[in-house]
mmCIF file of C-alpha atoms in Angstrom:
data_model
loop_
_atom_site.group_PDB
_atom_site.id
_atom_site.type_symbol
_atom_site.label_atom_id
_atom_site.label_comp_id
_atom_site.label_asym_id
_atom_site.label_seq_id
_atom_site.Cartn_x
_atom_site.Cartn_y
_atom_site.Cartn_z
ATOM 1 C CA GLN A 30 12.523 13.369 -18.345
ATOM 2 C CA VAL A 31 8.727 11.871 -17.598
ATOM 3 C CA GLN A 32 6.515 14.902 -18.102
ATOM 4 C CA LEU A 33 2.449 14.358 -16.319
ATOM 5 C CA GLN A 34 -0.295 15.968 -17.807
ATOM 6 C CA GLU A 35 -3.479 16.531 -16.118
ATOM 7 C CA SER A 36 -6.992 17.198 -19.156
ATOM 8 C CA GLY A 37 -10.366 17.335 -18.350
ATOM 9 C CA PRO A 38 -13.808 19.270 -17.287
ATOM 10 C CA GLY A 39 -13.550 21.653 -14.808
ATOM 11 C CA LEU A 40 -16.924 21.738 -13.460
ATOM 12 C CA VAL A 41 -19.262 18.759 -12.135
ATOM 13 C CA LYS A 42 -23.194 19.172 -11.187
ATOM 14 C CA PRO A 43 -23.314 17.349 -8.181
ATOM 15 C CA SER A 44 -24.011 14.020 -8.239
ATOM 16 C CA GLU A 45 -22.459 13.556 -11.346
ATOM 17 C CA THR A 46 -19.358 11.755 -11.674
ATOM 18 C CA LEU A 47 -16.401 13.700 -12.714
ATOM 19 C CA SER A 48 -13.652 12.114 -15.517
ATOM 20 C CA LEU A 49 -9.701 13.148 -15.463
ATOM 21 C CA THR A 50 -7.453 11.630 -17.459
ATOM 22 C CA CYS A 51 -3.272 12.745 -16.451
ATOM 23 C CA THR A 52 -0.805 11.725 -19.686
ATOM 24 C CA VAL A 53 2.027 10.503 -19.612
ATOM 25 C CA SER A 54 5.595 12.487 -22.406
ATOM 26 C CA GLY A 55 8.957 11.694 -21.651
ATOM 27 C CA GLY A 56 8.403 8.173 -20.329
ATOM 28 C CA SER A 57 6.167 5.197 -20.314
ATOM 29 C CA VAL A 58 2.456 3.221 -17.965
ATOM 30 C CA SER A 59 3.708 0.497 -19.502
ATOM 31 C CA SER A 60 7.176 0.475 -16.523
ATOM 32 C CA GLY A 61 6.934 -1.240 -14.232
ATOM 33 C CA SER A 62 9.290 0.646 -11.655
ATOM 34 C CA TYR A 63 6.387 2.888 -11.152
ATOM 35 C CA TYR A 64 2.271 3.795 -9.904
ATOM 36 C CA TRP A 65 0.888 5.641 -10.875
ATOM 37 C CA SER A 66 -1.483 8.073 -8.553
ATOM 38 C CA TRP A 67 -4.276 10.142 -8.175
ATOM 39 C CA ILE A 68 -4.445 12.925 -5.237
ATOM 40 C CA ARG A 69 -6.126 15.580 -4.710
ATOM 41 C CA GLN A 70 -6.138 19.362 -2.444
ATOM 42 C CA PRO A 71 -9.356 21.194 -1.602
ATOM 43 C CA PRO A 72 -9.256 25.275 -1.108
ATOM 44 C CA GLY A 73 -7.090 26.145 1.500
ATOM 45 C CA LYS A 74 -6.797 22.904 2.646
ATOM 46 C CA GLY A 75 -3.817 19.410 2.597
ATOM 47 C CA LEU A 76 -3.252 17.275 0.834
ATOM 48 C CA GLU A 77 -5.362 14.027 0.088
ATOM 49 C CA TRP A 78 -4.065 10.135 -1.861
ATOM 50 C CA ILE A 79 -7.211 8.923 -3.511
ATOM 51 C CA GLY A 80 -5.344 5.771 -5.042
ATOM 52 C CA TYR A 81 -2.564 4.602 -8.044
ATOM 53 C CA ILE A 82 -2.927 2.258 -10.316
ATOM 54 C CA TYR A 83 0.431 -0.012 -11.900
ATOM 55 C CA TYR A 84 0.364 -0.536 -15.438
ATOM 56 C CA SER A 85 -1.168 -4.149 -14.308
ATOM 57 C CA GLY A 86 -4.210 -2.868 -13.975
ATOM 58 C CA SER A 87 -3.873 -3.817 -10.139
ATOM 59 C CA THR A 88 -4.928 -0.938 -8.122
ATOM 60 C CA ASN A 89 -5.255 0.721 -4.233
ATOM 61 C CA TYR A 90 -7.410 3.059 -3.427
ATOM 62 C CA ASN A 91 -7.592 5.291 0.190
ATOM 63 C CA PRO A 92 -10.591 3.221 1.388
ATOM 64 C CA SER A 93 -12.611 7.029 2.452
ATOM 65 C CA LEU A 94 -12.726 7.099 -0.985
ATOM 66 C CA LYS A 95 -13.295 3.152 -2.071
ATOM 67 C CA SER A 96 -16.830 2.969 -3.081
ATOM 68 C CA ARG A 97 -16.520 5.919 -5.321
ATOM 69 C CA VAL A 98 -13.103 5.492 -6.859
ATOM 70 C CA THR A 99 -12.059 3.653 -10.723
ATOM 71 C CA ILE A 100 -8.358 4.104 -11.928
ATOM 72 C CA SER A 101 -7.793 2.956 -15.040
ATOM 73 C CA VAL A 102 -4.778 2.736 -17.636
ATOM 74 C CA ASP A 103 -4.864 3.070 -21.436
ATOM 75 C CA THR A 104 -0.560 1.463 -22.215
ATOM 76 C CA SER A 105 -1.594 2.143 -25.660
ATOM 77 C CA LYS A 106 -2.348 6.451 -24.964
ATOM 78 C CA ASN A 107 -0.028 6.097 -22.341
ATOM 79 C CA GLN A 108 -2.461 7.701 -20.273
ATOM 80 C CA PHE A 109 -3.979 7.104 -16.834
ATOM 81 C CA SER A 110 -7.242 7.455 -15.736
ATOM 82 C CA LEU A 111 -9.663 8.874 -12.845
ATOM 83 C CA LYS A 112 -13.386 8.299 -11.550
ATOM 84 C CA LEU A 113 -14.963 9.899 -8.930
ATOM 85 C CA SER A 114 -18.993 9.177 -9.029
ATOM 86 C CA SER A 115 -21.346 11.172 -7.009
ATOM 87 C CA VAL A 116 -19.426 14.319 -6.821
ATOM 88 C CA THR A 117 -20.724 17.256 -3.804
ATOM 89 C CA ALA A 118 -19.676 19.836 -3.068
ATOM 90 C CA ALA A 119 -17.009 18.604 -1.132
ATOM 91 C CA ASP A 120 -14.862 17.179 -3.895
ATOM 92 C CA THR A 121 -14.105 20.386 -5.217
ATOM 93 C CA ALA A 122 -9.822 20.629 -5.705
ATOM 94 C CA VAL A 123 -7.168 20.902 -6.761
ATOM 95 C CA TYR A 124 -6.386 17.292 -8.751
ATOM 96 C CA TYR A 125 -3.150 16.045 -8.857
ATOM 97 C CA CYS A 126 -1.877 12.819 -11.089
ATOM 98 C CA ALA A 127 1.977 11.652 -9.546
ATOM 99 C CA ARG A 128 3.567 9.219 -10.801
ATOM 100 C CA GLU A 129 5.103 6.917 -7.531
ATOM 101 C CA SER A 130 8.562 5.409 -7.813
ATOM 102 C CA VAL A 131 9.839 2.867 -5.015
ATOM 103 C CA ASP A 132 14.315 1.836 -5.381
ATOM 104 C CA ILE A 133 16.097 -1.104 -5.528
ATOM 105 C CA TRP A 134 15.942 -1.385 -1.244
ATOM 106 C CA GLY A 135 12.000 -0.589 -1.489
ATOM 107 C CA ARG A 136 11.219 3.399 -0.023
ATOM 108 C CA ASP A 137 9.322 5.179 -1.867
ATOM 109 C CA TYR A 138 8.140 8.569 -3.218
ATOM 110 C CA MET A 139 6.465 10.643 -5.103
ATOM 111 C CA ASP A 140 8.903 11.971 -7.458
ATOM 112 C CA VAL A 141 7.187 13.838 -10.728
ATOM 113 C CA TRP A 142 3.737 15.041 -10.074
ATOM 114 C CA GLY A 143 1.374 16.884 -12.864
ATOM 115 C CA LYS A 144 0.884 21.213 -11.738
ATOM 116 C CA GLY A 145 -2.870 20.302 -10.635
ATOM 117 C CA THR A 146 -6.106 21.282 -12.564
ATOM 118 C CA THR A 147 -9.273 22.438 -10.351
ATOM 119 C CA VAL A 148 -11.818 20.660 -10.930
ATOM 120 C CA THR A 149 -15.358 22.287 -9.424
ATOM 121 C CA VAL A 150 -18.764 20.497 -8.019
ATOM 122 C CA SER A 151 -21.224 23.600 -8.564
ATOM 123 C CA SER A 152 -25.178 23.043 -10.180
ATOM 124 C CA ASP B 166 -5.203 5.758 8.579
ATOM 125 C CA ILE B 167 -1.447 6.514 10.766
ATOM 126 C CA GLN B 168 -1.882 10.247 11.582
ATOM 127 C CA LEU B 169 0.578 12.707 10.339
ATOM 128 C CA THR B 170 0.881 16.465 13.469
ATOM 129 C CA GLN B 171 4.339 18.426 11.678
ATOM 130 C CA SER B 172 5.079 21.363 13.573
ATOM 131 C CA PRO B 173 4.838 24.254 13.665
ATOM 132 C CA SER B 174 1.882 25.003 11.931
ATOM 133 C CA PHE B 175 3.535 28.945 10.731
ATOM 134 C CA LEU B 176 6.763 29.855 11.203
ATOM 135 C CA SER B 177 8.080 33.531 10.825
ATOM 136 C CA ALA B 178 11.847 33.053 9.995
ATOM 137 C CA SER B 179 14.171 35.433 8.172
ATOM 138 C CA VAL B 180 16.670 34.512 4.738
ATOM 139 C CA GLY B 181 19.176 32.411 6.115
ATOM 140 C CA ASP B 182 18.083 31.395 9.675
ATOM 141 C CA ARG B 183 17.620 27.568 10.488
ATOM 142 C CA VAL B 184 15.087 26.547 10.420
ATOM 143 C CA THR B 185 13.452 22.963 11.392
ATOM 144 C CA ILE B 186 9.801 21.707 10.367
ATOM 145 C CA THR B 187 8.959 18.466 12.785
ATOM 146 C CA CYS B 188 6.904 14.822 12.297
ATOM 147 C CA ARG B 189 5.069 13.027 14.336
ATOM 148 C CA ALA B 190 3.290 9.750 13.152
ATOM 149 C CA SER B 191 0.714 8.784 15.361
ATOM 150 C CA GLN B 192 2.267 4.832 14.980
ATOM 151 C CA GLY B 193 5.834 3.703 13.612
ATOM 152 C CA ILE B 194 6.301 4.122 9.628
ATOM 153 C CA SER B 195 10.728 3.434 9.994
ATOM 154 C CA SER B 196 12.205 5.740 7.696
ATOM 155 C CA TYR B 197 9.443 5.464 4.605
ATOM 156 C CA LEU B 198 8.842 9.460 5.066
ATOM 157 C CA ALA B 199 8.845 12.436 2.423
ATOM 158 C CA TRP B 200 9.180 15.343 2.394
ATOM 159 C CA TYR B 201 7.832 17.666 -0.182
ATOM 160 C CA GLN B 202 7.530 21.973 -0.351
ATOM 161 C CA GLN B 203 4.697 23.516 -1.849
ATOM 162 C CA LYS B 204 4.724 26.201 -3.241
ATOM 163 C CA PRO B 205 0.496 28.801 -4.405
ATOM 164 C CA GLY B 206 -0.216 27.710 -7.015
ATOM 165 C CA LYS B 207 2.215 24.765 -8.047
ATOM 166 C CA ALA B 208 2.349 21.241 -7.325
ATOM 167 C CA PRO B 209 4.302 19.378 -4.417
ATOM 168 C CA LYS B 210 7.755 19.021 -5.525
ATOM 169 C CA LEU B 211 10.141 16.318 -3.900
ATOM 170 C CA LEU B 212 12.276 16.997 -0.949
ATOM 171 C CA ILE B 213 13.474 13.938 0.292
ATOM 172 C CA TYR B 214 11.997 10.050 0.683
ATOM 173 C CA ALA B 215 13.341 7.334 3.602
ATOM 174 C CA ALA B 216 13.349 11.007 5.756
ATOM 175 C CA SER B 217 16.967 11.185 5.028
ATOM 176 C CA THR B 218 17.641 11.073 1.614
ATOM 177 C CA LEU B 219 17.857 14.080 -0.500
ATOM 178 C CA GLN B 220 16.161 13.601 -4.256
ATOM 179 C CA SER B 221 18.563 13.945 -6.837
ATOM 180 C CA GLY B 222 19.186 18.072 -8.084
ATOM 181 C CA VAL B 223 17.259 19.504 -4.262
ATOM 182 C CA PRO B 224 20.117 21.841 -2.964
ATOM 183 C CA SER B 225 22.374 19.988 -0.087
ATOM 184 C CA ARG B 226 20.563 23.196 2.644
ATOM 185 C CA PHE B 227 17.828 20.794 3.083
ATOM 186 C CA SER B 228 18.147 17.876 5.229
ATOM 187 C CA GLY B 229 16.302 15.443 7.015
ATOM 188 C CA SER B 230 16.260 12.783 10.431
ATOM 189 C CA GLY B 231 14.172 10.783 11.693
ATOM 190 C CA SER B 232 12.755 7.020 12.488
ATOM 191 C CA GLY B 233 10.006 5.378 14.060
ATOM 192 C CA THR B 234 7.446 7.607 15.177
ATOM 193 C CA GLU B 235 9.058 11.801 15.407
ATOM 194 C CA PHE B 236 11.477 12.940 11.692
ATOM 195 C CA THR B 237 12.695 16.133 11.278
ATOM 196 C CA LEU B 238 13.183 18.501 7.545
ATOM 197 C CA THR B 239 16.112 21.256 8.356
ATOM 198 C CA ILE B 240 17.121 23.941 6.172
ATOM 199 C CA SER B 241 20.615 24.957 7.273
ATOM 200 C CA SER B 242 20.810 29.077 6.227
ATOM 201 C CA LEU B 243 16.868 30.111 4.259
ATOM 202 C CA GLN B 244 17.432 31.254 1.375
ATOM 203 C CA PRO B 245 14.292 33.052 -0.405
ATOM 204 C CA GLU B 246 12.644 30.980 -3.322
ATOM 205 C CA ASP B 247 12.011 27.938 0.370
ATOM 206 C CA PHE B 248 9.470 30.206 1.649
ATOM 207 C CA ALA B 249 6.713 28.329 1.084
ATOM 208 C CA THR B 250 4.291 25.454 2.764
ATOM 209 C CA TYR B 251 6.294 21.259 3.957
ATOM 210 C CA TYR B 252 4.252 18.847 3.988
ATOM 211 C CA CYS B 253 5.413 15.078 5.227
ATOM 212 C CA GLN B 254 4.137 12.076 3.884
ATOM 213 C CA GLN B 255 3.690 8.408 5.273
ATOM 214 C CA LEU B 256 4.204 5.997 2.908
ATOM 215 C CA ASN B 257 4.782 2.616 5.721
ATOM 216 C CA SER B 258 0.798 1.730 5.026
ATOM 217 C CA TYR B 259 -1.658 1.614 3.035
ATOM 218 C CA PRO B 260 -3.348 4.803 3.070
ATOM 219 C CA PRO B 261 -0.290 7.010 2.511
ATOM 220 C CA THR B 262 -1.356 10.004 4.202
ATOM 221 C CA PHE B 263 -0.058 13.342 4.642
ATOM 222 C CA GLY B 264 0.993 16.121 7.308
ATOM 223 C CA GLN B 265 -0.901 19.239 7.293
ATOM 224 C CA GLY B 266 1.651 20.263 6.171
ATOM 225 C CA THR B 267 3.987 24.042 7.993
ATOM 226 C CA LYS B 268 3.745 27.131 6.124
ATOM 227 C CA VAL B 269 7.510 29.250 5.841
ATOM 228 C CA GLU B 270 7.091 33.323 5.480
ATOM 229 C CA ILE B 271 9.341 35.951 5.474
ATOM 230 C CA LYS B 272 10.346 37.711 9.406
#
């Protein structure tokens, strides 16, 4: 079955850019049935959707983060990536990649998640 | 953004209890609501989507209902492995938003 795995630095300095990659196994990012998303969870807090990318490269970002976020896809490596610029301590969180599926009736849901990776913003 | 408010935020229950969690949306979201279970240190797991459709492999003791602005997640007979935090999520409009979570603990 499809599995997702996040990777990237666990420590980022303030004002720098956070970069994470999600590797998809057991499936393809080029499938037209899915959107590939990033979600984060600050320590002890709830979940925040960051954005998604479609295999074609079209994106949709959370307006609260839009000015700092870039999500890209590399179909040759079966990966998609997140860049978050100008980070502060408030960006410290567990970052998850997830697959958003849409069924034939147009109902969507996030059915596959990576295990998550902890990113700490600190000097 | 659409706000989701879950109640209660914390729930203490015993094995075998029937448990109900409510999720209220700040505006109508039709049936575009999902429920997730999260255990400490783990990723969320999809339980229910489209308000009432049980995800494949999820035990039938979990059920969901509602439409518009009010939704419920019910666990018919709480099992030891069900002690976790539960989140609702709306996917009616972007950005998708989550409720603040309901932590279910052992009484």
